[in-house]
Coordinates of C-alpha atoms in Angstrom, one line a residue:
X1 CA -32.0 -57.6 -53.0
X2 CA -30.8 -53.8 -52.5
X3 CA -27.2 -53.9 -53.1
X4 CA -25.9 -52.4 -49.8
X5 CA -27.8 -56.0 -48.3
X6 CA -25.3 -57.7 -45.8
X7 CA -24.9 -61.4 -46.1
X8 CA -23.0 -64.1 -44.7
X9 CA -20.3 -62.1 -43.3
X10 CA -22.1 -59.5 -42.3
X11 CA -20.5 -56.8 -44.8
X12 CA -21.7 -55.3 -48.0
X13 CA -20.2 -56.6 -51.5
X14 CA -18.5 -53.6 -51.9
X15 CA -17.2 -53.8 -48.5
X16 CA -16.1 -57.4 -49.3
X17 CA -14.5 -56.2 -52.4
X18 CA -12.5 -53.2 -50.8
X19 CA -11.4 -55.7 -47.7
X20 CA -10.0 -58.5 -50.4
X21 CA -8.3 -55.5 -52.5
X22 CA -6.4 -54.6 -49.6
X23 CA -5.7 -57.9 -48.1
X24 CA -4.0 -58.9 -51.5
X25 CA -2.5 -55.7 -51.7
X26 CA -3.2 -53.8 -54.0
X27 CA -4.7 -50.2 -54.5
X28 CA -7.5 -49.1 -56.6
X29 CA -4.9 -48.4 -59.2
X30 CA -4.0 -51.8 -59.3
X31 CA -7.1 -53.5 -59.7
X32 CA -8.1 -50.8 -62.4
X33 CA -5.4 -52.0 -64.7
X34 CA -5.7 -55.7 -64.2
X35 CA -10.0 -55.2 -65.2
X36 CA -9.4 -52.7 -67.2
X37 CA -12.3 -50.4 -65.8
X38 CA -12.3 -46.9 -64.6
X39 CA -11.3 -45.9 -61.3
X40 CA -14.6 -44.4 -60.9
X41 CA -15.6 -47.9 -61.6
X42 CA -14.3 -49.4 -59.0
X43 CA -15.5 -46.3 -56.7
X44 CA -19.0 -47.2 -57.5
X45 CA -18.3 -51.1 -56.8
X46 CA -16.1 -50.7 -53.1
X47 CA -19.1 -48.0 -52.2
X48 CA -22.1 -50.0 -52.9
X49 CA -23.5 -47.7 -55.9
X50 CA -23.1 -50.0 -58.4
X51 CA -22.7 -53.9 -59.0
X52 CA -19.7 -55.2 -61.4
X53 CA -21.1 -57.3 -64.3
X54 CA -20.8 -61.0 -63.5
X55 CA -18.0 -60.9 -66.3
X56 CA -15.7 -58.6 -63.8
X57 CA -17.2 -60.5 -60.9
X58 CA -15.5 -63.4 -61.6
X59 CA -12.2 -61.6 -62.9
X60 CA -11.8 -59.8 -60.0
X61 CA -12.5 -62.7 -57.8
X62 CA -9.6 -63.8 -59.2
X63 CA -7.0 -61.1 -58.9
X64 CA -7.7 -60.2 -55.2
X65 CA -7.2 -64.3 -54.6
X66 CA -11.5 -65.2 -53.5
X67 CA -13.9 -66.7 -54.5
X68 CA -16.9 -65.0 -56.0
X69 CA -19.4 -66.3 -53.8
X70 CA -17.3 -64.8 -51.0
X71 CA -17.5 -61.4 -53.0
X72 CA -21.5 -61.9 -53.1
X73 CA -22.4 -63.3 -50.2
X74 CA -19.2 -63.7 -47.9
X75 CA -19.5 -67.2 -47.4
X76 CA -16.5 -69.2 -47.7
X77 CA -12.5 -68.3 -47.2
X78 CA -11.9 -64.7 -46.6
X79 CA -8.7 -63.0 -47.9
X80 CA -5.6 -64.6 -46.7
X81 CA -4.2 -61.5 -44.8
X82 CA -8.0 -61.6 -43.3
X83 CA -7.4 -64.6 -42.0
X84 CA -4.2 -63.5 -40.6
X85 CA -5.6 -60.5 -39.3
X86 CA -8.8 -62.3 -37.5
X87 CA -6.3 -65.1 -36.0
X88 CA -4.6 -62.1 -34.3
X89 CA -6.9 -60.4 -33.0
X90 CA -8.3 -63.6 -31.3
X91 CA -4.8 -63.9 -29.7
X92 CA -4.8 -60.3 -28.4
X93 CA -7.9 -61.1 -26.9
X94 CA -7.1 -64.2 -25.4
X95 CA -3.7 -62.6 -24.0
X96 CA -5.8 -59.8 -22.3
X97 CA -7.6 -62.3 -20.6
X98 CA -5.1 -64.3 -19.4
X99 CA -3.2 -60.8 -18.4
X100 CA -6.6 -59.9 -16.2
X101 CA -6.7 -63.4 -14.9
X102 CA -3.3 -63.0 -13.8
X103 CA -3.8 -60.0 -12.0
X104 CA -6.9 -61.4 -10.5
X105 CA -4.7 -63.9 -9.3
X106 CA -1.8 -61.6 -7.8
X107 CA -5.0 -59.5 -6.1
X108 CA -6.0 -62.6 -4.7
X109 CA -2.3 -63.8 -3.5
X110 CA -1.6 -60.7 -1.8
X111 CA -5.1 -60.5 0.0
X112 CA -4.5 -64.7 1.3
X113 CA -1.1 -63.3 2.4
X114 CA -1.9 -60.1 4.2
X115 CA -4.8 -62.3 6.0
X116 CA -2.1 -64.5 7.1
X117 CA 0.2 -62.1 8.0
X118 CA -3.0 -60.9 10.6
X119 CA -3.8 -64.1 11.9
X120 CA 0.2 -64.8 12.7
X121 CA 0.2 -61.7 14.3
X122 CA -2.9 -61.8 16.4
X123 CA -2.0 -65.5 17.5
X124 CA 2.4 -64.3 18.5
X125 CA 0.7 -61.4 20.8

């Protein structure tokens, strides 16, 4: 498998691993010190040129709060503030629908209204 190769989630690993570093907050900086790699390091990794040893794998897992089989494959729990993040945007969606359906609804209160405004008038004269 080429190492850009989308799985589960449809992302990259080092896509996976850049989206859980920010969701737990933390820069690059951050992560360097707690695996005790270089910043180009971690570059390589959140860029999809090179693949952390299986040894950093499951350290990192740890620090950015996944799993590692998330980091490989993106199956399972995603980051917590993904989660949060997903939820919302499923909210703004269904509020814009809602809002559409609502002026649907106004649209089609005025046009019952000025119909029956006609036929009153037509049937006074």
């Amino acid at each position: 498998m080429s190492i850009i190769e989308q799985r589960g989630d449809g992302d990259t690993l080092g896509g996976r691993i850049l989206r859980a570093r920010q969701a737990a907050g933390l820069d690059r900086a951050e992560l360097v010190r707690h695996l005790a790699v270089r910043k180009s390091t971690v570059q390589a990794w959140e860029s999809d040129s090179r693949e952390p040893r299986s040894s950093h794998m499951n350290m990192m897992a740890g620090v950015l709060g996944v799993t590692p089989t998330w980091l490989l494959q993106g199956i399972g729990s995603s980051p917590r503030g993904e989660v949060e993040a997903d939820e919302l945007r499923v909210l703004k969606a269904q509020l814009s629908d809602l809002e559409d359906l609502a002026a649907n609804i106004q649209s089609s209160i005025a046009q019952i209204r000025t119909s029956m405004d006609h036929l009153l008038s037509a049937r006074e004269n």
